[in-house]
Amino acid sequence: MAEKTFAVTREGYTMQAKLSRENQDVLLEITGGDVPHYGVVTIVSPHQATQTIALQSRPGHQHQEGVLTERIAAVIAPALQNNAFIVGGLHVNRITKQQLAVAGAMAQALGEQVRDYLLAHPRDEVIEEFS
């Protein structure tokens, strides 16, 4: 398994992506801010529509990072050779309007870094054999 880390910093906080690969599949962990965590999963596949699952963050609320993981998913989709799981969660304590306003652009930039890396480093498919 190969791992690669990417990061974007703006308005006093960092959003990062840790990319892991198994065969032609991709696992991306999107974290950052003051409290990195896992709260959403976005599934990207050339064989089905993108889907996001958001877990509860506190009573009556769900994690909102799907907005970011779905943006990254849209950017990297053309570079995928097979499936991708994007797991994400970032929390900036007492986030300001300016910090919130740059989050989408940060996700876009992070997705572009990942996309460019995937395009530059394709994987040969390991063929599965079945009995």
PDB file of C-alpha atoms in Angstrom:
ATOM      1  CA  MET A   1       0.000   0.000   0.000  1.00  0.00           C
ATOM      2  CA  ALA A   2       1.393   3.383  -1.007  1.00  0.00           C
ATOM      3  CA  GLU A   3       0.499   6.527   0.956  1.00  0.00           C
ATOM      4  CA  LYS A   4       0.786  10.163  -0.060  1.00  0.00           C
ATOM      5  CA  THR A   5      -0.276  13.282   1.843  1.00  0.00           C
ATOM      6  CA  PHE A   6      -1.504  16.585   0.403  1.00  0.00           C
ATOM      7  CA  ALA A   7      -2.409  19.813   2.229  1.00  0.00           C
ATOM      8  CA  VAL A   8      -3.905  23.250   1.692  1.00  0.00           C
ATOM      9  CA  THR A   9      -3.667  26.033   4.280  1.00  0.00           C
ATOM     10  CA  ARG A  10      -5.744  29.209   4.222  1.00  0.00           C
ATOM     11  CA  GLU A  11      -7.228  31.594   6.784  1.00  0.00           C
ATOM     12  CA  GLY A  12      -5.302  30.010   9.638  1.00  0.00           C
ATOM     13  CA  TYR A  13      -6.214  26.354   9.230  1.00  0.00           C
ATOM     14  CA  THR A  14      -5.119  23.345   7.198  1.00  0.00           C
ATOM     15  CA  MET A  15      -7.150  20.764   5.313  1.00  0.00           C
ATOM     16  CA  GLN A  16      -5.243  17.636   4.391  1.00  0.00           C
ATOM     17  CA  ALA A  17      -5.767  14.487   2.362  1.00  0.00           C
ATOM     18  CA  LYS A  18      -4.011  11.209   3.041  1.00  0.00           C
ATOM     19  CA  LEU A  19      -4.214   8.952  -0.003  1.00  0.00           C
ATOM     20  CA  SER A  20      -3.813   5.186   0.295  1.00  0.00           C
ATOM     21  CA  ARG A  21      -4.127   2.713  -2.564  1.00  0.00           C
ATOM     22  CA  GLU A  22      -4.840  -0.982  -2.843  1.00  0.00           C
ATOM     23  CA  ASN A  23      -4.663  -2.261  -6.408  1.00  0.00           C
ATOM     24  CA  GLN A  24      -6.540   0.445  -8.373  1.00  0.00           C
ATOM     25  CA  ASP A  25      -8.808   1.452  -5.477  1.00  0.00           C
ATOM     26  CA  VAL A  26      -8.294   4.684  -3.537  1.00  0.00           C
ATOM     27  CA  LEU A  27      -8.911   5.608   0.094  1.00  0.00           C
ATOM     28  CA  LEU A  28      -8.752   9.323   0.885  1.00  0.00           C
ATOM     29  CA  GLU A  29      -8.850  10.635   4.441  1.00  0.00           C
ATOM     30  CA  ILE A  30      -9.820  14.330   4.495  1.00  0.00           C
ATOM     31  CA  THR A  31      -9.124  15.886   7.894  1.00  0.00           C
ATOM     32  CA  GLY A  32      -8.012  19.131   9.410  1.00  0.00           C
ATOM     33  CA  GLY A  33      -8.755  22.109  11.556  1.00  0.00           C
ATOM     34  CA  ASP A  34      -8.543  21.989  15.333  1.00  0.00           C
ATOM     35  CA  VAL A  35     -10.370  18.669  15.717  1.00  0.00           C
ATOM     36  CA  PRO A  36      -9.705  16.168  12.904  1.00  0.00           C
ATOM     37  CA  HIS A  37     -12.208  13.302  12.924  1.00  0.00           C
ATOM     38  CA  TYR A  38     -14.281  11.026  10.683  1.00  0.00           C
ATOM     39  CA  GLY A  39     -17.901  12.003  10.152  1.00  0.00           C
ATOM     40  CA  VAL A  40     -18.777  11.383   6.492  1.00  0.00           C
ATOM     41  CA  VAL A  41     -18.029   8.833   3.808  1.00  0.00           C
ATOM     42  CA  THR A  42     -18.372   9.584   0.097  1.00  0.00           C
ATOM     43  CA  ILE A  43     -18.190   6.668  -2.317  1.00  0.00           C
ATOM     44  CA  VAL A  44     -17.060   7.319  -5.896  1.00  0.00           C
ATOM     45  CA  SER A  45     -17.167   4.630  -8.562  1.00  0.00           C
ATOM     46  CA  PRO A  46     -17.210   4.505 -12.348  1.00  0.00           C
ATOM     47  CA  HIS A  47     -19.939   1.851 -11.944  1.00  0.00           C
ATOM     48  CA  GLN A  48     -22.530   3.760  -9.883  1.00  0.00           C
ATOM     49  CA  ALA A  49     -23.613   7.192  -8.714  1.00  0.00           C
ATOM     50  CA  THR A  50     -21.630   8.983  -6.008  1.00  0.00           C
ATOM     51  CA  GLN A  51     -23.127   8.526  -2.542  1.00  0.00           C
ATOM     52  CA  THR A  52     -22.458  10.208   0.791  1.00  0.00           C
ATOM     53  CA  ILE A  53     -23.290   9.001   4.279  1.00  0.00           C
ATOM     54  CA  ALA A  54     -23.150  11.555   7.099  1.00  0.00           C
ATOM     55  CA  LEU A  55     -23.056  10.389  10.706  1.00  0.00           C
ATOM     56  CA  GLN A  56     -24.503  12.229  13.686  1.00  0.00           C
ATOM     57  CA  SER A  57     -22.148  14.883  15.064  1.00  0.00           C
ATOM     58  CA  ARG A  58     -24.203  15.707  18.164  1.00  0.00           C
ATOM     59  CA  PRO A  59     -27.873  15.214  19.055  1.00  0.00           C
ATOM     60  CA  GLY A  60     -30.022  16.586  16.257  1.00  0.00           C
ATOM     61  CA  HIS A  61     -27.113  17.376  13.917  1.00  0.00           C
ATOM     62  CA  GLN A  62     -25.202  15.537  11.226  1.00  0.00           C
ATOM     63  CA  HIS A  63     -21.670  16.114  10.025  1.00  0.00           C
ATOM     64  CA  GLN A  64     -21.571  18.636   7.174  1.00  0.00           C
ATOM     65  CA  GLU A  65     -18.236  17.710   5.578  1.00  0.00           C
ATOM     66  CA  GLY A  66     -20.063  15.916   2.751  1.00  0.00           C
ATOM     67  CA  VAL A  67     -20.083  19.268   0.966  1.00  0.00           C
ATOM     68  CA  LEU A  68     -16.279  19.071   0.904  1.00  0.00           C
ATOM     69  CA  THR A  69     -15.899  15.341   0.190  1.00  0.00           C
ATOM     70  CA  GLU A  70     -18.403  15.537  -2.674  1.00  0.00           C
ATOM     71  CA  ARG A  71     -16.499  18.454  -4.184  1.00  0.00           C
ATOM     72  CA  ILE A  72     -13.268  16.458  -3.992  1.00  0.00           C
ATOM     73  CA  ALA A  73     -15.076  13.429  -5.450  1.00  0.00           C
ATOM     74  CA  ALA A  74     -16.186  15.447  -8.485  1.00  0.00           C
ATOM     75  CA  VAL A  75     -12.627  16.658  -9.087  1.00  0.00           C
ATOM     76  CA  ILE A  76     -10.920  13.265  -8.782  1.00  0.00           C
ATOM     77  CA  ALA A  77     -13.579  11.137 -10.528  1.00  0.00           C
ATOM     78  CA  PRO A  78     -12.096  11.506 -14.048  1.00  0.00           C
ATOM     79  CA  ALA A  79      -8.697  10.321 -12.743  1.00  0.00           C
ATOM     80  CA  LEU A  80      -9.964   7.225 -10.942  1.00  0.00           C
ATOM     81  CA  GLN A  81      -9.141   3.815 -12.340  1.00  0.00           C
ATOM     82  CA  ASN A  82     -11.679   2.118 -10.047  1.00  0.00           C
ATOM     83  CA  ASN A  83     -13.421   2.838  -6.736  1.00  0.00           C
ATOM     84  CA  ALA A  84     -12.665   5.524  -4.177  1.00  0.00           C
ATOM     85  CA  PHE A  85     -13.773   5.965  -0.587  1.00  0.00           C
ATOM     86  CA  ILE A  86     -13.419   9.472   0.802  1.00  0.00           C
ATOM     87  CA  VAL A  87     -13.681   9.585   4.594  1.00  0.00           C
ATOM     88  CA  GLY A  88     -13.721  13.038   6.083  1.00  0.00           C
ATOM     89  CA  GLY A  89     -14.057  15.240   9.075  1.00  0.00           C
ATOM     90  CA  LEU A  90     -12.584  18.560  10.069  1.00  0.00           C
ATOM     91  CA  HIS A  91     -13.634  21.034  12.685  1.00  0.00           C
ATOM     92  CA  VAL A  92     -12.342  24.548  13.221  1.00  0.00           C
ATOM     93  CA  ASN A  93     -13.185  25.778  16.722  1.00  0.00           C
ATOM     94  CA  ARG A  94     -15.239  28.970  16.583  1.00  0.00           C
ATOM     95  CA  ILE A  95     -14.945  29.084  12.790  1.00  0.00           C
ATOM     96  CA  THR A  96     -15.175  32.570  11.296  1.00  0.00           C
ATOM     97  CA  LYS A  97     -17.148  33.547   8.211  1.00  0.00           C
ATOM     98  CA  GLN A  98     -13.862  34.008   6.336  1.00  0.00           C
ATOM     99  CA  GLN A  99     -12.645  30.530   7.318  1.00  0.00           C
ATOM    100  CA  LEU A 100     -15.937  28.973   6.292  1.00  0.00           C
ATOM    101  CA  ALA A 101     -15.927  30.896   3.002  1.00  0.00           C
ATOM    102  CA  VAL A 102     -12.585  29.397   1.875  1.00  0.00           C
ATOM    103  CA  ALA A 103     -13.422  25.764   2.740  1.00  0.00           C
ATOM    104  CA  GLY A 104     -14.882  24.984  -0.705  1.00  0.00           C
ATOM    105  CA  ALA A 105     -11.894  26.445  -2.522  1.00  0.00           C
ATOM    106  CA  MET A 106      -9.565  24.525  -0.210  1.00  0.00           C
ATOM    107  CA  ALA A 107     -11.384  21.276  -1.020  1.00  0.00           C
ATOM    108  CA  GLN A 108     -11.186  22.103  -4.721  1.00  0.00           C
ATOM    109  CA  ALA A 109      -7.428  22.730  -4.505  1.00  0.00           C
ATOM    110  CA  LEU A 110      -6.910  19.552  -2.482  1.00  0.00           C
ATOM    111  CA  GLY A 111      -8.909  17.559  -5.044  1.00  0.00           C
ATOM    112  CA  GLU A 112      -6.811  18.992  -7.861  1.00  0.00           C
ATOM    113  CA  GLN A 113      -3.592  17.919  -6.104  1.00  0.00           C
ATOM    114  CA  VAL A 114      -4.964  14.382  -5.650  1.00  0.00           C
ATOM    115  CA  ARG A 115      -6.283  14.244  -9.228  1.00  0.00           C
ATOM    116  CA  ASP A 116      -2.945  15.348 -10.671  1.00  0.00           C
ATOM    117  CA  TYR A 117      -1.102  12.756  -8.576  1.00  0.00           C
ATOM    118  CA  LEU A 118      -3.449   9.951  -9.664  1.00  0.00           C
ATOM    119  CA  LEU A 119      -3.072  10.898 -13.333  1.00  0.00           C
ATOM    120  CA  ALA A 120       0.724  10.970 -13.011  1.00  0.00           C
ATOM    121  CA  HIS A 121       0.870   7.652 -11.113  1.00  0.00           C
ATOM    122  CA  PRO A 122      -1.576   5.145 -12.624  1.00  0.00           C
ATOM    123  CA  ARG A 123      -1.626   1.610 -11.282  1.00  0.00           C
ATOM    124  CA  ASP A 124      -1.469  -1.598 -13.260  1.00  0.00           C
ATOM    125  CA  GLU A 125      -4.483  -3.725 -12.476  1.00  0.00           C
ATOM    126  CA  VAL A 126      -3.837  -6.868 -10.481  1.00  0.00           C
ATOM    127  CA  ILE A 127      -6.246  -9.461 -11.862  1.00  0.00           C
ATOM    128  CA  GLU A 128      -8.371 -11.311  -9.371  1.00  0.00           C
ATOM    129  CA  GLU A 129      -8.807 -15.035  -9.890  1.00  0.00           C
ATOM    130  CA  PHE A 130     -11.896 -16.896  -8.743  1.00  0.00           C
ATOM    131  CA  SER A 131     -12.458 -20.635  -8.230  1.00  0.00           C
TER     132      SER A 131
END
